[in-house]
Amino acid sequence: MVRVTAATTRDQLRLDDLDAEQAAAVRAPRGPVCVLAGAGTGKTRTITHRISHLVAAGHVRADQVLAVTFTARAAGELRNRLRALGLSGEAGQVQARTFHAAALRQLKYFWPQVVGDVPWRLLDGKFPIVAQAAGRAGLSTETDSLRDLISEIEWAKGSLIAPEDYAGEVARRHRDAPYDAKKVSAVYTYYEALKTTPDGLLLDFDDLLLHTAAALEDYTSVAEEFRGRYRSFVVDEYQDVTPLQQRVLDAWLGDRDDLTVVGDANQTIYSFTGASPSFLLDFSRRFPDGTVVRLERDYRSTPQVVSLANRVIGAARGRIAGTRLQLIGQRADGPEPLFAEHDDEPAEAAATARAVAKLLGNGVPAAEIAILYRINAQSEVYEQALTEAGIPFQVRGGEGFFNRPEVRQAVSTLRQAANRDDLPDARGDKLVTLVRAALAQIGLTKEEPVGVQAREKWNSFMALVQLTEELSGHEPDLDISGLLRELAARAESRHPPTVQGVTLASLHAAKGLEWDAVFLVGLADGTLPIQHVLGPDSTVSDETALEEERRLLYVGVTRAREHLHLSWALARSEGGRKVRRRSRFLIGLVPDDSPASRIATPTTDRRSGPKRVHPTCRVCGRPLLNTTATMLGRCSRCPADIDQELLTELKDWRKDKADAQSLPHFVIFSDTTLTAIAEQRPTDDKSLVAIPGIGAKKLQTYGADVLAIVRARVSDSS
Ligand code: ATP
Ligand code: MG
């Protein structure tokens, strides 16, 4: 590491944390700067330090800096790092947002000046309108076809292609459109028209960007006011900018050039939205006097992980691959990446849950572990496996918590409750009860329901209840209006209530983030690379799309600091035909001396081993097929013999524990686990761990307490 003399002592400290190339980018004079570098080389760190340097040196005020990126999670990461440098988290500090969130704010502000009193609102989802448009154009309105049509419309808008030009552009670019291009163009035209309603305009996310750009381009007063307000622009993950986002960025800049961009063309994973790394790669052509810095030292991952990353991307082909740099690992040695093959997905998920439990047992915090997959639907089997193992987790979508439809619905229900005339003065526990009661009206049940969608909604509601508990714990005087104010403030800053759980996320949502341990699952041909880039017989039908799939694997591998597990399954469902094979991207990467199936696969899961059996109901003896039933050890219809008083005692104990550690209750034990304890009344370690949801870790932490409560109760009643 090189020491660089800096203007101030505060700044000096920060520059000491940078290597010479990073410091060169940080200290470059005001003006265009581009950092082109591989994963984990400190690009995000460099931009946050550059902002800090520009502010400390007096080139710009913190509140004149606008930093943007693409996903809500990545924007959160940027804010966290800026906060650590004392630059974010308070009014008057650096704004770090997604393009969309920044545009939404600006549009809200400028709309009256530009459009006057025409009302507008953000479109909740495109499906209903695209369905109407597809119907008019004579196309199918099945969910799958609507999804394809939505992707086409999003691609066209992101690429700045108007409805009337769509068919021509598809032909010119040799694009594979899902339907006859003229028909898609008709759907796109109807879709745009249907968004103008008698009650005002409906705007989708891309419209936010289009209107923002247009307001700045067409109204001098708007442009002047905006440019007086923001002077310095920073873009992270610039390889994923769409022409539409670039247009907004250009409108923000005007004829100024105070722009810092960082990116890695080999992490381009959003091409399907129209994103293109050409803006990044052509930066020095556009700004010939700008500073361009390349970074090769990887500070994130162990040399073992870095070596695998280099080999994955080393096999890439095409223009983008030509720009890659070999990463050089800077950290101390760590474990070799592990590869594992499984019979089926449930077995893969169960083995993953066991490996996660082992890491937790070795002291790796849950928040430092991620399970990453290609498509969101893969999460279900992992949710199930983690639930059964009693491991807390959170599923990360592309959407921020407060943007989820069910959370919006919940907040508006709470708002209605707050406006009622007969509203009681509820604070503390009473406020929590009030919130629960309000959410019960829109579906918050006592027990966690079965099914991914239902569970997602339930967990979102529970997260709001827990947040209420947490907030009223800190502030006993908090009432419903105070709570709503806090929720609005959080929604604005897009901080979801955090639960210390293992992260489940798609590879797309994991970009820019890092964890100590990463599990890349479902690495079978047809999942990664995804089936639709493969032709019949698994030949490659689309070479460019295949390369993007490879980059997704590269993004996944480079998220790991230390522990990296890669796995795949030969069949989808338990006992299914083993028709799958490992991802073609792994060919030549799995070491010969590590027969993949031997690693991390206990004997019962081995192909030659006995079939796994479902647990059975202790009342009627039939197999138990869902999580709640498995945890209770009986079918939900079979009679329960719950000891209600014991359950109450257990819940009181859990409340004390949770409050003492400021944890949400279910992190200690879920309601279902406590119910199972109250039914089965285990009195020794062995029968306690036989209850699903109680693993070695829970036994060690809470076993003695729980057994003491049960034993006291059992001896009382006998
Ligand atoms: P990605 O391409 O995945 O977004 P990145 O290039 O943005 O990666 P960062 O996230 O900024 O990389 O850095 C990766 C990790 O390395 C972070 O934990 C960061 O704090 C650390 N790091 C970066 N630069 C240095 C340095 N000079 N010394 C020590 N640690 C560093
Ligand atoms: Mg980054």
PDB file of N, CA and C in Angstrom, residues 288-368:
ATOM      1  N   PRO A 288     -12.052  12.681 -23.832  1.00  0.00           N
ATOM      2  CA  PRO A 288     -10.648  12.338 -24.099  1.00  0.00           C
ATOM      3  C   PRO A 288      -9.696  12.838 -23.000  1.00  0.00           C
ATOM      4  N   ASP A 289     -10.075  13.894 -22.280  1.00  0.00           N
ATOM      5  CA  ASP A 289      -9.174  14.408 -21.242  1.00  0.00           C
ATOM      6  C   ASP A 289      -9.452  13.814 -19.871  1.00  0.00           C
ATOM      7  N   GLY A 290     -10.400  12.910 -19.805  1.00  0.00           N
ATOM      8  CA  GLY A 290     -10.765  12.334 -18.507  1.00  0.00           C
ATOM      9  C   GLY A 290      -9.674  11.417 -17.969  1.00  0.00           C
ATOM     10  N   THR A 291      -9.771  11.121 -16.678  1.00  0.00           N
ATOM     11  CA  THR A 291      -8.820  10.196 -16.054  1.00  0.00           C
ATOM     12  C   THR A 291      -9.392   8.780 -16.149  1.00  0.00           C
ATOM     13  N   VAL A 292      -8.594   7.831 -16.645  1.00  0.00           N
ATOM     14  CA  VAL A 292      -9.058   6.442 -16.671  1.00  0.00           C
ATOM     15  C   VAL A 292      -8.112   5.606 -15.811  1.00  0.00           C
ATOM     16  N   VAL A 293      -8.676   4.845 -14.885  1.00  0.00           N
ATOM     17  CA  VAL A 293      -7.851   4.045 -13.978  1.00  0.00           C
ATOM     18  C   VAL A 293      -8.271   2.585 -14.097  1.00  0.00           C
ATOM     19  N   ARG A 294      -7.291   1.688 -14.101  1.00  0.00           N
ATOM     20  CA  ARG A 294      -7.614   0.249 -14.106  1.00  0.00           C
ATOM     21  C   ARG A 294      -7.121  -0.369 -12.796  1.00  0.00           C
ATOM     22  N   LEU A 295      -7.934  -1.240 -12.219  1.00  0.00           N
ATOM     23  CA  LEU A 295      -7.549  -1.889 -10.953  1.00  0.00           C
ATOM     24  C   LEU A 295      -7.527  -3.403 -11.152  1.00  0.00           C
ATOM     25  N   GLU A 296      -6.540  -4.065 -10.586  1.00  0.00           N
ATOM     26  CA  GLU A 296      -6.449  -5.526 -10.742  1.00  0.00           C
ATOM     27  C   GLU A 296      -6.398  -6.268  -9.422  1.00  0.00           C
ATOM     28  N   ARG A 297      -6.050  -5.551  -8.345  1.00  0.00           N
ATOM     29  CA  ARG A 297      -5.891  -6.242  -7.064  1.00  0.00           C
ATOM     30  C   ARG A 297      -7.252  -6.498  -6.435  1.00  0.00           C
ATOM     31  N   ASP A 298      -7.504  -7.762  -6.132  1.00  0.00           N
ATOM     32  CA  ASP A 298      -8.788  -8.140  -5.543  1.00  0.00           C
ATOM     33  C   ASP A 298      -8.638  -8.203  -4.029  1.00  0.00           C
ATOM     34  N   TYR A 299      -9.339  -7.297  -3.347  1.00  0.00           N
ATOM     35  CA  TYR A 299      -9.239  -7.235  -1.881  1.00  0.00           C
ATOM     36  C   TYR A 299     -10.336  -8.016  -1.188  1.00  0.00           C
ATOM     37  N   ARG A 300     -11.301  -8.484  -1.971  1.00  0.00           N
ATOM     38  CA  ARG A 300     -12.464  -9.109  -1.343  1.00  0.00           C
ATOM     39  C   ARG A 300     -12.234 -10.578  -1.015  1.00  0.00           C
ATOM     40  N   SER A 301     -11.704 -11.315  -1.992  1.00  0.00           N
ATOM     41  CA  SER A 301     -11.762 -12.771  -1.899  1.00  0.00           C
ATOM     42  C   SER A 301     -10.391 -13.395  -1.675  1.00  0.00           C
ATOM     43  N   THR A 302     -10.429 -14.613  -1.158  1.00  0.00           N
ATOM     44  CA  THR A 302      -9.178 -15.354  -0.962  1.00  0.00           C
ATOM     45  C   THR A 302      -8.606 -15.721  -2.337  1.00  0.00           C
ATOM     46  N   PRO A 303      -7.298 -16.016  -2.414  1.00  0.00           N
ATOM     47  CA  PRO A 303      -6.703 -16.407  -3.699  1.00  0.00           C
ATOM     48  C   PRO A 303      -7.410 -17.620  -4.306  1.00  0.00           C
ATOM     49  N   GLN A 304      -7.975 -18.499  -3.462  1.00  0.00           N
ATOM     50  CA  GLN A 304      -8.664 -19.688  -3.975  1.00  0.00           C
ATOM     51  C   GLN A 304      -9.926 -19.277  -4.743  1.00  0.00           C
ATOM     52  N   VAL A 305     -10.665 -18.332  -4.177  1.00  0.00           N
ATOM     53  CA  VAL A 305     -11.878 -17.864  -4.850  1.00  0.00           C
ATOM     54  C   VAL A 305     -11.491 -17.065  -6.102  1.00  0.00           C
ATOM     55  N   VAL A 306     -10.471 -16.225  -5.971  1.00  0.00           N
ATOM     56  CA  VAL A 306     -10.027 -15.402  -7.105  1.00  0.00           C
ATOM     57  C   VAL A 306      -9.588 -16.289  -8.271  1.00  0.00           C
ATOM     58  N   SER A 307      -8.883 -17.372  -7.951  1.00  0.00           N
ATOM     59  CA  SER A 307      -8.408 -18.249  -9.009  1.00  0.00           C
ATOM     60  C   SER A 307      -9.589 -18.861  -9.773  1.00  0.00           C
ATOM     61  N   LEU A 308     -10.623 -19.274  -9.038  1.00  0.00           N
ATOM     62  CA  LEU A 308     -11.788 -19.839  -9.717  1.00  0.00           C
ATOM     63  C   LEU A 308     -12.470 -18.763 -10.573  1.00  0.00           C
ATOM     64  N   ALA A 309     -12.572 -17.545 -10.021  1.00  0.00           N
ATOM     65  CA  ALA A 309     -13.196 -16.437 -10.767  1.00  0.00           C
ATOM     66  C   ALA A 309     -12.439 -16.194 -12.075  1.00  0.00           C
ATOM     67  N   ASN A 310     -11.107 -16.166 -12.000  1.00  0.00           N
ATOM     68  CA  ASN A 310     -10.308 -15.941 -13.214  1.00  0.00           C
ATOM     69  C   ASN A 310     -10.551 -17.042 -14.239  1.00  0.00           C
ATOM     70  N   ARG A 311     -10.708 -18.280 -13.746  1.00  0.00           N
ATOM     71  CA  ARG A 311     -10.919 -19.379 -14.694  1.00  0.00           C
ATOM     72  C   ARG A 311     -12.317 -19.307 -15.322  1.00  0.00           C
ATOM     73  N   VAL A 312     -13.317 -18.914 -14.511  1.00  0.00           N
ATOM     74  CA  VAL A 312     -14.675 -18.804 -15.069  1.00  0.00           C
ATOM     75  C   VAL A 312     -14.702 -17.757 -16.179  1.00  0.00           C
ATOM     76  N   ILE A 313     -14.135 -16.595 -15.918  1.00  0.00           N
ATOM     77  CA  ILE A 313     -14.240 -15.522 -16.905  1.00  0.00           C
ATOM     78  C   ILE A 313     -13.194 -15.711 -18.015  1.00  0.00           C
ATOM     79  N   GLY A 314     -12.145 -16.465 -17.691  1.00  0.00           N
ATOM     80  CA  GLY A 314     -11.108 -16.746 -18.695  1.00  0.00           C
ATOM     81  C   GLY A 314     -11.660 -17.483 -19.908  1.00  0.00           C
ATOM     82  N   ALA A 315     -12.752 -18.222 -19.714  1.00  0.00           N
ATOM     83  CA  ALA A 315     -13.315 -18.993 -20.817  1.00  0.00           C
ATOM     84  C   ALA A 315     -14.280 -18.158 -21.662  1.00  0.00           C
ATOM     85  N   ALA A 316     -14.528 -16.901 -21.247  1.00  0.00           N
ATOM     86  CA  ALA A 316     -15.511 -16.070 -21.965  1.00  0.00           C
ATOM     87  C   ALA A 316     -15.007 -15.669 -23.346  1.00  0.00           C
ATOM     88  N   ARG A 317     -15.958 -15.417 -24.239  1.00  0.00           N
ATOM     89  CA  ARG A 317     -15.613 -15.006 -25.602  1.00  0.00           C
ATOM     90  C   ARG A 317     -16.319 -13.712 -25.964  1.00  0.00           C
ATOM     91  N   GLY A 318     -15.855 -13.032 -27.014  1.00  0.00           N
ATOM     92  CA  GLY A 318     -16.548 -11.848 -27.514  1.00  0.00           C
ATOM     93  C   GLY A 318     -15.879 -10.548 -27.096  1.00  0.00           C
ATOM     94  N   ARG A 319     -16.484  -9.420 -27.535  1.00  0.00           N
ATOM     95  CA  ARG A 319     -15.875  -8.095 -27.324  1.00  0.00           C
ATOM     96  C   ARG A 319     -15.690  -7.778 -25.839  1.00  0.00           C
ATOM     97  N   ILE A 320     -16.729  -8.056 -25.057  1.00  0.00           N
ATOM     98  CA  ILE A 320     -16.667  -7.711 -23.636  1.00  0.00           C
ATOM     99  C   ILE A 320     -15.523  -8.467 -22.966  1.00  0.00           C
ATOM    100  N   ALA A 321     -15.424  -9.773 -23.294  1.00  0.00           N
ATOM    101  CA  ALA A 321     -14.393 -10.599 -22.672  1.00  0.00           C
ATOM    102  C   ALA A 321     -12.999 -10.042 -22.973  1.00  0.00           C
ATOM    103  N   GLY A 322     -12.856  -9.406 -24.123  1.00  0.00           N
ATOM    104  CA  GLY A 322     -11.560  -8.844 -24.515  1.00  0.00           C
ATOM    105  C   GLY A 322     -11.085  -7.758 -23.556  1.00  0.00           C
ATOM    106  N   THR A 323     -11.996  -7.197 -22.748  1.00  0.00           N
ATOM    107  CA  THR A 323     -11.603  -6.089 -21.864  1.00  0.00           C
ATOM    108  C   THR A 323     -11.256  -6.583 -20.461  1.00  0.00           C
ATOM    109  N   ARG A 324     -11.305  -7.908 -20.231  1.00  0.00           N
ATOM    110  CA  ARG A 324     -11.136  -8.370 -18.845  1.00  0.00           C
ATOM    111  C   ARG A 324      -9.671  -8.264 -18.410  1.00  0.00           C
ATOM    112  N   LEU A 325      -9.504  -8.126 -17.107  1.00  0.00           N
ATOM    113  CA  LEU A 325      -8.169  -8.113 -16.514  1.00  0.00           C
ATOM    114  C   LEU A 325      -8.088  -9.306 -15.579  1.00  0.00           C
ATOM    115  N   GLN A 326      -6.892  -9.880 -15.490  1.00  0.00           N
ATOM    116  CA  GLN A 326      -6.692 -10.986 -14.562  1.00  0.00           C
ATOM    117  C   GLN A 326      -6.685 -10.422 -13.140  1.00  0.00           C
ATOM    118  N   LEU A 327      -7.521 -10.966 -12.251  1.00  0.00           N
ATOM    119  CA  LEU A 327      -7.535 -10.464 -10.872  1.00  0.00           C
ATOM    120  C   LEU A 327      -6.380 -11.067 -10.082  1.00  0.00           C
ATOM    121  N   ILE A 328      -5.838 -10.260  -9.176  1.00  0.00           N
ATOM    122  CA  ILE A 328      -4.755 -10.765  -8.332  1.00  0.00           C
ATOM    123  C   ILE A 328      -5.215 -10.721  -6.874  1.00  0.00           C
ATOM    124  N   GLY A 329      -5.383 -11.895  -6.278  1.00  0.00           N
ATOM    125  CA  GLY A 329      -5.894 -11.982  -4.905  1.00  0.00           C
ATOM    126  C   GLY A 329      -4.919 -11.382  -3.895  1.00  0.00           C
ATOM    127  N   GLN A 330      -5.439 -10.582  -2.966  1.00  0.00           N
ATOM    128  CA  GLN A 330      -4.591  -9.912  -1.977  1.00  0.00           C
ATOM    129  C   GLN A 330      -4.723 -10.506  -0.581  1.00  0.00           C
ATOM    130  N   ARG A 331      -5.739 -11.352  -0.393  1.00  0.00           N
ATOM    131  CA  ARG A 331      -5.992 -11.816   0.968  1.00  0.00           C
ATOM    132  C   ARG A 331      -5.188 -13.068   1.284  1.00  0.00           C
ATOM    133  N   ALA A 332      -5.232 -13.438   2.555  1.00  0.00           N
ATOM    134  CA  ALA A 332      -4.558 -14.679   2.966  1.00  0.00           C
ATOM    135  C   ALA A 332      -5.308 -15.871   2.384  1.00  0.00           C
ATOM    136  N   ASP A 333      -4.630 -17.017   2.309  1.00  0.00           N
ATOM    137  CA  ASP A 333      -5.263 -18.216   1.776  1.00  0.00           C
ATOM    138  C   ASP A 333      -6.504 -18.597   2.576  1.00  0.00           C
ATOM    139  N   GLY A 334      -7.433 -19.234   1.907  1.00  0.00           N
ATOM    140  CA  GLY A 334      -8.639 -19.737   2.574  1.00  0.00           C
ATOM    141  C   GLY A 334      -8.950 -21.120   2.030  1.00  0.00           C
ATOM    142  N   PRO A 335     -10.102 -21.659   2.395  1.00  0.00           N
ATOM    143  CA  PRO A 335     -10.449 -23.004   1.908  1.00  0.00           C
ATOM    144  C   PRO A 335     -10.678 -23.016   0.397  1.00  0.00           C
ATOM    145  N   GLU A 336     -10.437 -24.172  -0.225  1.00  0.00           N
ATOM    146  CA  GLU A 336     -10.731 -24.334  -1.650  1.00  0.00           C
ATOM    147  C   GLU A 336     -12.248 -24.295  -1.840  1.00  0.00           C
ATOM    148  N   PRO A 337     -12.722 -23.768  -2.950  1.00  0.00           N
ATOM    149  CA  PRO A 337     -14.163 -23.842  -3.216  1.00  0.00           C
ATOM    150  C   PRO A 337     -14.612 -25.300  -3.251  1.00  0.00           C
ATOM    151  N   LEU A 338     -15.826 -25.575  -2.751  1.00  0.00           N
ATOM    152  CA  LEU A 338     -16.348 -26.948  -2.731  1.00  0.00           C
ATOM    153  C   LEU A 338     -17.391 -27.135  -3.828  1.00  0.00           C
ATOM    154  N   PHE A 339     -17.323 -28.291  -4.478  1.00  0.00           N
ATOM    155  CA  PHE A 339     -18.306 -28.610  -5.520  1.00  0.00           C
ATOM    156  C   PHE A 339     -19.119 -29.813  -5.045  1.00  0.00           C
ATOM    157  N   ALA A 340     -20.435 -29.791  -5.239  1.00  0.00           N
ATOM    158  CA  ALA A 340     -21.229 -30.948  -4.818  1.00  0.00           C
ATOM    159  C   ALA A 340     -22.360 -31.241  -5.791  1.00  0.00           C
ATOM    160  N   GLU A 341     -22.491 -32.525  -6.109  1.00  0.00           N
ATOM    161  CA  GLU A 341     -23.577 -32.968  -6.987  1.00  0.00           C
ATOM    162  C   GLU A 341     -24.608 -33.712  -6.141  1.00  0.00           C
ATOM    163  N   HIS A 342     -25.895 -33.472  -6.402  1.00  0.00           N
ATOM    164  CA  HIS A 342     -26.951 -34.122  -5.608  1.00  0.00           C
ATOM    165  C   HIS A 342     -27.969 -34.808  -6.511  1.00  0.00           C
ATOM    166  N   ASP A 343     -28.704 -35.739  -5.921  1.00  0.00           N
ATOM    167  CA  ASP A 343     -29.713 -36.477  -6.684  1.00  0.00           C
ATOM    168  C   ASP A 343     -30.835 -35.568  -7.180  1.00  0.00           C
ATOM    169  N   ASP A 344     -31.319 -34.710  -6.275  1.00  0.00           N
ATOM    170  CA  ASP A 344     -32.454 -33.873  -6.646  1.00  0.00           C
ATOM    171  C   ASP A 344     -32.377 -32.552  -5.870  1.00  0.00           C
ATOM    172  N   GLU A 345     -33.241 -31.633  -6.260  1.00  0.00           N
ATOM    173  CA  GLU A 345     -33.178 -30.304  -5.644  1.00  0.00           C
ATOM    174  C   GLU A 345     -33.456 -30.303  -4.145  1.00  0.00           C
ATOM    175  N   PRO A 346     -34.472 -31.043  -3.671  1.00  0.00           N
ATOM    176  CA  PRO A 346     -34.661 -31.052  -2.210  1.00  0.00           C
ATOM    177  C   PRO A 346     -33.416 -31.567  -1.474  1.00  0.00           C
ATOM    178  N   ALA A 347     -32.715 -32.559  -2.066  1.00  0.00           N
ATOM    179  CA  ALA A 347     -31.500 -33.070  -1.424  1.00  0.00           C
ATOM    180  C   ALA A 347     -30.405 -32.004  -1.462  1.00  0.00           C
ATOM    181  N   GLU A 348     -30.333 -31.283  -2.575  1.00  0.00           N
ATOM    182  CA  GLU A 348     -29.336 -30.209  -2.680  1.00  0.00           C
ATOM    183  C   GLU A 348     -29.625 -29.134  -1.629  1.00  0.00           C
ATOM    184  N   ALA A 349     -30.932 -28.814  -1.480  1.00  0.00           N
ATOM    185  CA  ALA A 349     -31.299 -27.775  -0.523  1.00  0.00           C
ATOM    186  C   ALA A 349     -31.028 -28.234   0.909  1.00  0.00           C
ATOM    187  N   ALA A 350     -31.334 -29.507   1.190  1.00  0.00           N
ATOM    188  CA  ALA A 350     -31.115 -30.007   2.548  1.00  0.00           C
ATOM    189  C   ALA A 350     -29.619 -29.998   2.867  1.00  0.00           C
ATOM    190  N   ALA A 351     -28.793 -30.403   1.895  1.00  0.00           N
ATOM    191  CA  ALA A 351     -27.351 -30.412   2.121  1.00  0.00           C
ATOM    192  C   ALA A 351     -26.838 -28.984   2.309  1.00  0.00           C
ATOM    193  N   THR A 352     -27.414 -28.047   1.549  1.00  0.00           N
ATOM    194  CA  THR A 352     -27.014 -26.645   1.689  1.00  0.00           C
ATOM    195  C   THR A 352     -27.361 -26.154   3.095  1.00  0.00           C
ATOM    196  N   ALA A 353     -28.578 -26.492   3.553  1.00  0.00           N
ATOM    197  CA  ALA A 353     -28.982 -26.064   4.898  1.00  0.00           C
ATOM    198  C   ALA A 353     -28.036 -26.643   5.951  1.00  0.00           C
ATOM    199  N   ARG A 354     -27.620 -27.901   5.755  1.00  0.00           N
ATOM    200  CA  ARG A 354     -26.690 -28.497   6.738  1.00  0.00           C
ATOM    201  C   ARG A 354     -25.347 -27.772   6.716  1.00  0.00           C
ATOM    202  N   ALA A 355     -24.875 -27.455   5.501  1.00  0.00           N
ATOM    203  CA  ALA A 355     -23.588 -26.763   5.409  1.00  0.00           C
ATOM    204  C   ALA A 355     -23.686 -25.365   6.018  1.00  0.00           C
ATOM    205  N   VAL A 356     -24.855 -24.708   5.830  1.00  0.00           N
ATOM    206  CA  VAL A 356     -25.061 -23.389   6.436  1.00  0.00           C
ATOM    207  C   VAL A 356     -25.024 -23.530   7.960  1.00  0.00           C
ATOM    208  N   ALA A 357     -25.725 -24.555   8.458  1.00  0.00           N
ATOM    209  CA  ALA A 357     -25.769 -24.765   9.909  1.00  0.00           C
ATOM    210  C   ALA A 357     -24.359 -24.976  10.457  1.00  0.00           C
ATOM    211  N   LYS A 358     -23.544 -25.678   9.693  1.00  0.00           N
ATOM    212  CA  LYS A 358     -22.179 -25.945  10.135  1.00  0.00           C
ATOM    213  C   LYS A 358     -21.383 -24.630  10.221  1.00  0.00           C
ATOM    214  N   LEU A 359     -21.534 -23.794   9.211  1.00  0.00           N
ATOM    215  CA  LEU A 359     -20.837 -22.505   9.246  1.00  0.00           C
ATOM    216  C   LEU A 359     -21.312 -21.670  10.429  1.00  0.00           C
ATOM    217  N   LEU A 360     -22.636 -21.674  10.661  1.00  0.00           N
ATOM    218  CA  LEU A 360     -23.179 -20.921  11.796  1.00  0.00           C
ATOM    219  C   LEU A 360     -22.569 -21.441  13.089  1.00  0.00           C
ATOM    220  N   GLY A 361     -22.478 -22.782  13.166  1.00  0.00           N
ATOM    221  CA  GLY A 361     -21.899 -23.408  14.351  1.00  0.00           C
ATOM    222  C   GLY A 361     -20.437 -23.020  14.532  1.00  0.00           C
ATOM    223  N   ASN A 362     -19.756 -22.754  13.406  1.00  0.00           N
ATOM    224  CA  ASN A 362     -18.354 -22.348  13.502  1.00  0.00           C
ATOM    225  C   ASN A 362     -18.188 -20.853  13.701  1.00  0.00           C
ATOM    226  N   GLY A 363     -19.316 -20.167  13.922  1.00  0.00           N
ATOM    227  CA  GLY A 363     -19.215 -18.757  14.268  1.00  0.00           C
ATOM    228  C   GLY A 363     -19.362 -17.788  13.113  1.00  0.00           C
ATOM    229  N   VAL A 364     -19.665 -18.278  11.897  1.00  0.00           N
ATOM    230  CA  VAL A 364     -19.915 -17.327  10.806  1.00  0.00           C
ATOM    231  C   VAL A 364     -21.315 -16.738  11.025  1.00  0.00           C
ATOM    232  N   PRO A 365     -21.448 -15.394  11.124  1.00  0.00           N
ATOM    233  CA  PRO A 365     -22.778 -14.832  11.389  1.00  0.00           C
ATOM    234  C   PRO A 365     -23.738 -15.087  10.225  1.00  0.00           C
ATOM    235  N   ALA A 366     -25.029 -15.277  10.546  1.00  0.00           N
ATOM    236  CA  ALA A 366     -26.027 -15.568   9.501  1.00  0.00           C
ATOM    237  C   ALA A 366     -26.035 -14.483   8.425  1.00  0.00           C
ATOM    238  N   ALA A 367     -25.859 -13.242   8.853  1.00  0.00           N
ATOM    239  CA  ALA A 367     -25.915 -12.143   7.884  1.00  0.00           C
ATOM    240  C   ALA A 367     -24.740 -12.183   6.909  1.00  0.00           C
ATOM    241  N   GLU A 368     -23.742 -13.007   7.199  1.00  0.00           N
ATOM    242  CA  GLU A 368     -22.566 -13.114   6.333  1.00  0.00           C
ATOM    243  C   GLU A 368     -22.640 -14.339   5.422  1.00  0.00           C
TER     244      GLU A 368
END
